[in-house]
DNA sequence: AGACAGACCTGTGAGC
DNA sequence: TGCTCACAGGTCTGTC
């Protein structure tokens, strides 16, 4: 479910209920997420005030004075703002309480997500130390993709999904961006021209930016922090549209497995 | 080093 | 109706 736009949407949804507030209570019902949830370390943060919040790649960071809560939604996670009295459902693993009325609740059926308590310096933590640039920041562009791709035989789709190259481009938006840039997903990354990479970088920025404005993409179960679906699904050009006509030229959209992930493209619009 | 496969989990929908 | 199977939005880890 959650790619960068979904995580950004989630962050924006919970921010008014978290930023500047004091953590009053933590309730952990299930510690078996991707890594064991450090109950005691989270409990020690109670009484401390949130000084800032940010997103890095697909991680949500809740910063306190001397520690940070790091959350990842994995494949199936969501964070929602709920009334404090709301009883937990199946897979509601963690509640964070920041005021009298609300809780922030992590639900994650597949338990691929995580919730950790980190000590500074944050940027030296293994999960954050080797991340590539943010796709929506100015330091990411076609030039960077071109330089990093020289000599690489890997399929360009797998290349842009590599978090060391650029963060936050997941399976849906990788297919969508390549469509927009006219590039075949299976082309070797090292064989693509600088000019094409400029188009691709712009496409990634545009697709992610639009998806954030739409509140993310809801395929099956993604909901924003207020429980509403994301609306980017209606904008998808190729993802999950195999055998349907391309919106641009009418050719049948094809699918193919690359790097163990389903990939969608238009054989006529994507020729490079 | 780069590239790939496997691993972690549960829910859903298709096909029988 | 109920069973089995394939597949799903992520990403770390190990192996070649």
mmCIF file of C-alpha atoms (C1' of nucleotides) in Angstrom:
data_model
loop_
_atom_site.group_PDB
_atom_site.id
_atom_site.type_symbol
_atom_site.label_atom_id
_atom_site.label_comp_id
_atom_site.label_asym_id
_atom_site.label_seq_id
_atom_site.Cartn_x
_atom_site.Cartn_y
_atom_site.Cartn_z
ATOM 1 C CA UNK A 1 0.000 0.000 0.000
ATOM 2 C CA UNK A 2 2.004 2.940 1.150
ATOM 3 C CA UNK A 3 4.429 4.585 -1.195
ATOM 4 C CA UNK A 4 5.863 8.047 -0.671
ATOM 5 C CA UNK A 5 2.638 9.990 -1.398
ATOM 6 C CA UNK A 6 0.692 7.784 0.998
ATOM 7 C CA UNK A 7 3.290 8.309 3.722
ATOM 8 C CA UNK A 8 3.338 12.066 3.116
ATOM 9 C CA UNK A 9 -0.477 12.147 3.221
ATOM 10 C CA UNK A 10 -0.414 10.217 6.484
ATOM 11 C CA UNK A 11 2.182 12.548 8.011
ATOM 12 C CA UNK A 12 0.134 15.624 7.096
ATOM 13 C CA UNK A 13 -2.970 14.000 8.559
ATOM 14 C CA UNK A 14 -1.494 13.208 11.962
ATOM 15 C CA UNK A 15 0.755 16.270 12.301
ATOM 16 C CA UNK A 16 -1.867 18.613 13.856
ATOM 17 C CA UNK A 17 -2.535 16.007 16.547
ATOM 18 C CA UNK A 18 1.109 15.258 17.312
ATOM 19 C CA UNK A 19 3.487 18.153 16.619
ATOM 20 C CA UNK A 20 4.129 20.269 19.721
ATOM 21 C CA UNK A 21 2.153 17.866 21.943
ATOM 22 C CA UNK A 22 3.367 15.796 24.838
ATOM 23 C CA UNK A 23 3.328 12.017 24.580
ATOM 24 C CA UNK A 24 1.204 10.838 27.493
ATOM 25 C CA UNK A 25 0.790 7.123 26.917
ATOM 26 C CA UNK A 26 1.968 4.304 24.666
ATOM 27 C CA UNK A 27 0.029 1.074 24.264
ATOM 28 C CA UNK A 28 1.763 -1.793 22.431
ATOM 29 C CA UNK A 29 -0.497 -4.798 21.762
ATOM 30 C CA UNK A 30 1.817 -6.607 19.347
ATOM 31 C CA UNK A 31 5.597 -6.335 19.431
ATOM 32 C CA UNK A 32 6.235 -8.659 16.464
ATOM 33 C CA UNK A 33 6.526 -6.172 13.640
ATOM 34 C CA UNK A 34 9.436 -6.181 11.198
ATOM 35 C CA UNK A 35 11.701 -5.639 14.188
ATOM 36 C CA UNK A 36 10.587 -6.112 17.800
ATOM 37 C CA UNK A 37 8.830 -2.994 19.077
ATOM 38 C CA UNK A 38 10.923 -1.565 21.950
ATOM 39 C CA UNK A 39 8.164 -1.187 24.517
ATOM 40 C CA UNK A 40 10.350 0.096 27.341
ATOM 41 C CA UNK A 41 12.175 2.661 25.201
ATOM 42 C CA UNK A 42 8.837 3.998 23.913
ATOM 43 C CA UNK A 43 7.432 4.157 27.433
ATOM 44 C CA UNK A 44 10.437 6.214 28.537
ATOM 45 C CA UNK A 45 9.410 8.914 26.046
ATOM 46 C CA UNK A 46 6.165 9.560 27.911
ATOM 47 C CA UNK A 47 6.123 13.058 29.373
ATOM 48 C CA UNK A 48 8.305 14.406 26.562
ATOM 49 C CA UNK A 49 7.157 16.969 24.039
ATOM 50 C CA UNK A 50 7.317 16.521 20.252
ATOM 51 C CA UNK A 51 9.620 19.185 18.828
ATOM 52 C CA UNK A 52 9.164 18.392 15.131
ATOM 53 C CA UNK A 53 7.941 15.808 12.627
ATOM 54 C CA UNK A 54 9.282 14.872 9.244
ATOM 55 C CA UNK A 55 9.232 12.281 6.522
ATOM 56 C CA UNK A 56 12.478 10.750 5.257
ATOM 57 C CA UNK A 57 11.980 8.286 2.392
ATOM 58 C CA UNK A 58 8.961 6.283 3.577
ATOM 59 C CA UNK A 59 9.786 6.735 7.246
ATOM 60 C CA UNK A 60 7.772 8.996 9.509
ATOM 61 C CA UNK A 61 9.959 10.582 12.178
ATOM 62 C CA UNK A 62 8.514 12.024 15.372
ATOM 63 C CA UNK A 63 11.294 14.000 16.995
ATOM 64 C CA UNK A 64 11.584 14.604 20.721
ATOM 65 C CA UNK A 65 14.372 16.502 22.418
ATOM 66 C CA UNK A 66 16.686 13.534 22.845
ATOM 67 C CA UNK A 67 15.051 10.750 20.851
ATOM 68 C CA UNK A 68 12.955 10.003 17.777
ATOM 69 C CA UNK A 69 10.113 7.605 17.097
ATOM 70 C CA UNK A 70 10.593 6.092 13.649
ATOM 71 C CA UNK A 71 7.549 4.566 11.963
ATOM 72 C CA UNK A 72 7.303 2.641 8.707
ATOM 73 C CA UNK A 73 4.002 1.424 7.287
ATOM 74 C CA UNK A 74 5.479 -1.508 5.363
ATOM 75 C CA UNK A 75 3.120 -2.959 2.758
ATOM 76 C CA UNK A 76 -0.126 -2.829 4.654
ATOM 77 C CA UNK A 77 0.186 -0.334 7.492
ATOM 78 C CA UNK A 78 -1.834 2.764 8.271
ATOM 79 C CA UNK A 79 -1.767 5.400 10.966
ATOM 80 C CA UNK A 80 -5.064 6.937 11.913
ATOM 81 C CA UNK A 81 -6.282 9.634 14.257
ATOM 82 C CA UNK A 82 -9.100 8.158 16.335
ATOM 83 C CA UNK A 83 -11.143 9.111 19.390
ATOM 84 C CA UNK A 84 -9.356 7.957 22.515
ATOM 85 C CA UNK A 85 -12.207 5.681 23.539
ATOM 86 C CA UNK A 86 -12.313 3.742 20.270
ATOM 87 C CA UNK A 87 -11.786 0.070 21.001
ATOM 88 C CA UNK A 88 -9.010 -1.647 19.038
ATOM 89 C CA UNK A 89 -9.689 -3.814 16.000
ATOM 90 C CA UNK A 90 -7.700 -6.749 14.715
ATOM 91 C CA UNK A 91 -4.134 -5.694 13.743
ATOM 92 C CA UNK A 92 -4.301 -2.449 15.737
ATOM 93 C CA UNK A 93 -0.817 -2.956 17.149
ATOM 94 C CA UNK A 94 0.202 0.361 18.700
ATOM 95 C CA UNK A 95 -1.531 3.443 20.139
ATOM 96 C CA UNK A 96 0.269 6.706 20.829
ATOM 97 C CA UNK A 97 -1.606 9.184 23.025
ATOM 98 C CA UNK A 98 -0.846 12.874 22.747
ATOM 99 C CA UNK A 99 -3.938 14.512 24.224
ATOM 100 C CA UNK A 100 -7.165 13.775 26.118
ATOM 101 C CA UNK A 101 -9.331 13.228 23.056
ATOM 102 C CA UNK A 102 -7.277 11.427 20.432
ATOM 103 C CA UNK A 103 -4.959 8.542 19.826
ATOM 104 C CA UNK A 104 -2.693 7.813 16.874
ATOM 105 C CA UNK A 105 -3.224 4.152 16.042
ATOM 106 C CA UNK A 106 -0.970 1.917 13.942
ATOM 107 C CA UNK A 107 -2.783 -0.871 12.136
ATOM 108 C CA UNK A 108 -0.660 -3.289 10.078
ATOM 109 C CA UNK A 109 -2.093 -6.680 9.047
ATOM 110 C CA UNK A 110 1.064 -8.005 7.405
ATOM 111 C CA UNK A 111 3.401 -6.616 10.085
ATOM 112 C CA UNK A 112 6.016 -5.514 7.551
ATOM 113 C CA UNK A 113 6.045 -2.081 9.160
ATOM 114 C CA UNK A 114 8.070 -1.005 12.159
ATOM 115 C CA UNK A 115 8.067 1.305 15.152
ATOM 116 C CA UNK A 116 11.436 2.058 16.728
ATOM 117 C CA UNK A 117 12.831 4.525 19.247
ATOM 118 C CA UNK A 118 16.095 6.032 17.997
ATOM 119 C CA UNK A 119 18.756 8.011 19.798
ATOM 120 C CA UNK A 120 20.705 10.754 18.031
ATOM 121 C CA UNK A 121 22.600 11.169 15.814
ATOM 122 C CA UNK A 122 19.726 10.187 13.578
ATOM 123 C CA UNK A 123 21.578 10.313 10.279
ATOM 124 C CA UNK A 124 23.990 7.626 11.456
ATOM 125 C CA UNK A 125 21.264 5.097 12.095
ATOM 126 C CA UNK A 126 21.549 2.106 9.736
ATOM 127 C CA UNK A 127 18.064 2.634 8.322
ATOM 128 C CA UNK A 128 18.670 6.283 7.462
ATOM 129 C CA UNK A 129 22.396 6.497 6.756
ATOM 130 C CA UNK A 130 22.467 5.187 3.172
ATOM 131 C CA UNK A 131 19.328 6.715 1.735
ATOM 132 C CA UNK A 132 19.432 8.497 -1.610
ATOM 133 C CA UNK A 133 17.991 11.983 -2.187
ATOM 134 C CA UNK A 134 14.327 12.885 -1.801
ATOM 135 C CA UNK A 135 12.692 12.913 -5.248
ATOM 136 C CA UNK A 136 10.849 16.168 -4.613
ATOM 137 C CA UNK A 137 13.935 18.076 -3.473
ATOM 138 C CA UNK A 138 16.116 20.193 -5.742
ATOM 139 C CA UNK A 139 19.187 17.939 -5.407
ATOM 140 C CA UNK A 140 17.363 15.187 -7.287
ATOM 141 C CA UNK A 141 17.273 15.431 -11.073
ATOM 142 C CA UNK A 142 18.108 13.819 -14.390
ATOM 143 C CA UNK A 143 21.782 14.564 -14.021
ATOM 144 C CA UNK A 144 21.995 12.477 -10.850
ATOM 145 C CA UNK A 145 20.136 9.560 -12.440
ATOM 146 C CA UNK A 146 22.389 9.713 -15.476
ATOM 147 C CA UNK A 147 25.600 9.730 -13.422
ATOM 148 C CA UNK A 148 24.520 6.978 -11.042
ATOM 149 C CA UNK A 149 23.331 4.718 -13.865
ATOM 150 C CA UNK A 150 26.522 4.603 -15.959
ATOM 151 C CA UNK A 151 27.726 1.048 -16.344
ATOM 152 C CA UNK A 152 24.647 -0.472 -14.756
ATOM 153 C CA UNK A 153 22.887 -3.301 -16.546
ATOM 154 C CA UNK A 154 19.969 -3.469 -14.160
ATOM 155 C CA UNK A 155 16.483 -2.710 -15.554
ATOM 156 C CA UNK A 156 15.773 1.009 -15.229
ATOM 157 C CA UNK A 157 12.633 0.293 -13.244
ATOM 158 C CA UNK A 158 14.598 -1.586 -10.588
ATOM 159 C CA UNK A 159 17.233 1.152 -10.678
ATOM 160 C CA UNK A 160 14.769 3.935 -9.779
ATOM 161 C CA UNK A 161 13.221 1.756 -7.072
ATOM 162 C CA UNK A 162 16.633 1.412 -5.393
ATOM 163 C CA UNK A 163 16.526 3.587 -2.274
ATOM 164 C CA UNK A 164 20.244 4.319 -2.523
ATOM 165 C CA UNK A 165 19.613 6.027 -5.886
ATOM 166 C CA UNK A 166 16.457 7.923 -4.970
ATOM 167 C CA UNK A 167 14.011 7.211 -2.163
ATOM 168 C CA UNK A 168 10.276 6.804 -2.223
ATOM 169 C CA UNK A 169 9.669 5.505 -5.753
ATOM 170 C CA UNK A 170 7.642 2.341 -5.193
ATOM 171 C CA UNK A 171 6.102 -0.129 -7.570
ATOM 172 C CA UNK A 172 3.076 1.911 -8.638
ATOM 173 C CA UNK A 173 4.832 5.203 -9.228
ATOM 174 C CA UNK A 174 7.834 3.582 -10.910
ATOM 175 C CA UNK A 175 5.561 2.204 -13.643
ATOM 176 C CA UNK A 176 3.679 5.496 -13.895
ATOM 177 C CA UNK A 177 6.808 7.658 -14.140
ATOM 178 C CA UNK A 178 8.390 5.460 -16.813
ATOM 179 C CA UNK A 179 5.206 5.701 -18.856
ATOM 180 C CA UNK A 180 5.272 9.476 -18.635
ATOM 181 C CA UNK A 181 8.913 9.568 -19.725
ATOM 182 C CA UNK A 182 8.372 7.111 -22.615
ATOM 183 C CA UNK A 183 10.906 4.584 -21.259
ATOM 184 C CA UNK A 184 10.554 0.784 -21.305
ATOM 185 C CA UNK A 185 10.826 -0.520 -17.736
ATOM 186 C CA UNK A 186 13.168 -3.345 -18.779
ATOM 187 C CA UNK A 187 15.777 -1.179 -20.540
ATOM 188 C CA UNK A 188 19.231 -1.365 -18.931
ATOM 189 C CA UNK A 189 19.703 1.718 -16.746
ATOM 190 C CA UNK A 190 23.160 2.359 -18.206
ATOM 191 C CA UNK A 191 21.840 2.633 -21.763
ATOM 192 C CA UNK A 192 19.488 5.540 -21.229
ATOM 193 C CA UNK A 193 20.492 9.015 -22.380
ATOM 194 C CA UNK A 194 20.886 12.057 -20.175
ATOM 195 C CA UNK A 195 18.020 13.769 -21.981
ATOM 196 C CA UNK A 196 15.704 10.811 -21.256
ATOM 197 C CA UNK A 197 16.755 10.853 -17.605
ATOM 198 C CA UNK A 198 15.840 14.538 -17.437
ATOM 199 C CA UNK A 199 12.358 13.576 -18.649
ATOM 200 C CA UNK A 200 12.220 10.714 -16.156
ATOM 201 C CA UNK A 201 13.242 12.875 -13.196
ATOM 202 C CA UNK A 202 10.553 15.434 -14.117
ATOM 203 C CA UNK A 203 8.027 12.624 -14.508
ATOM 204 C CA UNK A 204 8.856 11.234 -11.053
ATOM 205 C CA UNK A 205 8.439 14.684 -9.490
ATOM 206 C CA UNK A 206 5.182 15.294 -11.316
ATOM 207 C CA UNK A 207 3.647 11.890 -10.599
ATOM 208 C CA UNK A 208 4.572 11.937 -6.901
ATOM 209 C CA UNK A 209 3.500 15.557 -6.526
ATOM 210 C CA UNK A 210 0.107 14.913 -8.092
ATOM 211 C CA UNK A 211 -0.389 11.770 -6.013
ATOM 212 C CA UNK A 212 0.269 13.729 -2.822
ATOM 213 C CA UNK A 213 -2.308 16.338 -3.864
ATOM 214 C CA UNK A 214 -4.810 13.530 -4.502
ATOM 215 C CA UNK A 215 -4.160 12.037 -1.060
ATOM 216 C CA UNK A 216 -2.326 8.979 -2.357
ATOM 217 C CA UNK A 217 -3.516 5.939 -4.274
ATOM 218 C CA UNK A 218 -6.083 3.618 -2.759
ATOM 219 C CA UNK A 219 -6.025 0.212 -4.425
ATOM 220 C CA UNK A 220 -7.536 -2.008 -1.784
ATOM 221 C CA UNK A 221 -7.154 -0.701 1.671
ATOM 222 C CA UNK A 222 -5.160 2.510 1.915
ATOM 223 C CA UNK A 223 -6.857 5.209 3.955
ATOM 224 C CA UNK A 224 -5.606 8.613 4.980
ATOM 225 C CA UNK A 225 -5.233 9.510 8.660
ATOM 226 C CA UNK A 226 -8.894 10.550 8.739
ATOM 227 C CA UNK A 227 -10.038 7.268 7.172
ATOM 228 C CA UNK A 228 -10.746 8.643 3.695
ATOM 229 C CA UNK A 229 -9.366 6.892 0.596
ATOM 230 C CA UNK A 230 -6.747 8.438 -1.706
ATOM 231 C CA UNK A 231 -7.953 9.473 -5.143
ATOM 232 C CA UNK A 232 -4.859 9.020 -7.317
ATOM 233 C CA UNK A 233 -6.141 5.652 -8.500
ATOM 234 C CA UNK A 234 -8.228 7.499 -11.082
ATOM 235 C CA UNK A 235 -5.079 9.094 -12.509
ATOM 236 C CA UNK A 236 -3.179 5.855 -13.085
ATOM 237 C CA UNK A 237 -2.134 5.475 -16.727
ATOM 238 C CA UNK A 238 -0.665 1.974 -16.713
ATOM 239 C CA UNK A 239 -0.512 0.466 -13.227
ATOM 240 C CA UNK A 240 -2.892 -2.503 -12.898
ATOM 241 C CA UNK A 241 -4.318 -1.747 -16.347
ATOM 242 C CA UNK A 242 -2.910 -4.713 -18.300
ATOM 243 C CA UNK A 243 -4.966 -5.590 -21.381
ATOM 244 C CA UNK A 244 -6.799 -2.278 -21.182
ATOM 245 C CA UNK A 245 -6.259 0.373 -23.884
ATOM 246 C CA UNK A 246 -3.569 3.012 -23.327
ATOM 247 C CA UNK A 247 -5.227 6.375 -22.611
ATOM 248 C CA UNK A 248 -2.766 8.006 -24.978
ATOM 249 C CA UNK A 249 -2.688 5.727 -28.042
ATOM 250 C CA UNK A 250 -5.188 2.908 -27.509
ATOM 251 C CA UNK A 251 -2.572 0.114 -27.578
ATOM 252 C CA UNK A 252 -3.115 -2.645 -25.038
ATOM 253 C CA UNK A 253 -1.161 -2.096 -21.811
ATOM 254 C CA UNK A 254 1.185 -5.000 -21.085
ATOM 255 C CA UNK A 255 2.474 -6.427 -17.828
ATOM 256 C CA UNK A 256 5.737 -8.159 -17.056
ATOM 257 C CA UNK A 257 7.581 -9.229 -13.924
ATOM 258 C CA UNK A 258 10.783 -7.309 -13.209
ATOM 259 C CA UNK A 259 12.720 -7.792 -9.992
ATOM 260 C CA UNK A 260 9.911 -10.033 -8.737
ATOM 261 C CA UNK A 261 7.427 -7.173 -9.043
ATOM 262 C CA UNK A 262 4.615 -6.747 -11.507
ATOM 263 C CA UNK A 263 5.327 -3.977 -13.989
ATOM 264 C CA UNK A 264 3.020 -2.247 -16.465
ATOM 265 C CA UNK A 265 3.823 -0.374 -19.664
ATOM 266 C CA UNK A 266 2.493 0.675 -23.035
ATOM 267 C CA UNK A 267 4.592 -1.006 -25.763
ATOM 268 C CA UNK A 268 3.865 1.793 -28.188
ATOM 269 C CA UNK A 269 4.293 4.923 -25.999
ATOM 270 C CA UNK A 270 7.354 3.520 -24.200
ATOM 271 C CA UNK A 271 9.987 2.785 -26.817
ATOM 272 C CA UNK A 272 13.295 3.825 -25.227
ATOM 273 C "C1'" DA B 1 30.689 -3.674 -6.538
ATOM 274 C "C1'" DG B 2 26.253 -4.868 -8.557
ATOM 275 C "C1'" DA B 3 22.387 -7.852 -9.258
ATOM 276 C "C1'" DC B 4 19.331 -11.086 -7.805
ATOM 277 C "C1'" DA B 5 16.432 -14.268 -4.849
ATOM 278 C "C1'" DG B 6 14.513 -15.116 -0.517
ATOM 279 C "C1'" DA B 7 12.642 -13.739 3.601
ATOM 280 C "C1'" DC B 8 9.216 -11.595 6.617
ATOM 281 C "C1'" DC B 9 3.327 -11.816 7.184
ATOM 282 C "C1'" DT B 10 -1.930 -11.771 6.422
ATOM 283 C "C1'" DG B 11 -5.874 -10.803 3.492
ATOM 284 C "C1'" DT B 12 -8.205 -11.135 -0.790
ATOM 285 C "C1'" DG B 13 -9.951 -12.883 -4.935
ATOM 286 C "C1'" DA B 14 -9.905 -16.350 -8.566
ATOM 287 C "C1'" DG B 15 -10.625 -20.936 -9.779
ATOM 288 C "C1'" DC B 16 -12.099 -25.375 -8.811
ATOM 289 C "C1'" DT C 1 -20.198 -22.918 0.275
ATOM 290 C "C1'" DG C 2 -15.541 -23.943 1.069
ATOM 291 C "C1'" DC C 3 -10.940 -25.173 -0.088
ATOM 292 C "C1'" DT C 4 -6.307 -24.036 -2.261
ATOM 293 C "C1'" DC C 5 -3.372 -21.110 -4.599
ATOM 294 C "C1'" DA C 6 -1.304 -16.947 -6.376
ATOM 295 C "C1'" DC C 7 -0.582 -12.461 -5.494
ATOM 296 C "C1'" DA C 8 -0.283 -7.816 -3.135
ATOM 297 C "C1'" DG C 9 1.626 -1.071 -2.459
ATOM 298 C "C1'" DG C 10 8.387 -2.615 0.974
ATOM 299 C "C1'" DT C 11 12.992 -3.418 1.880
ATOM 300 C "C1'" DC C 12 16.572 -5.881 4.482
ATOM 301 C "C1'" DT C 13 19.767 -9.773 4.151
ATOM 302 C "C1'" DG C 14 22.517 -13.180 2.109
ATOM 303 C "C1'" DT C 15 24.720 -15.161 -1.945
ATOM 304 C "C1'" DC C 16 26.813 -15.301 -6.369
#
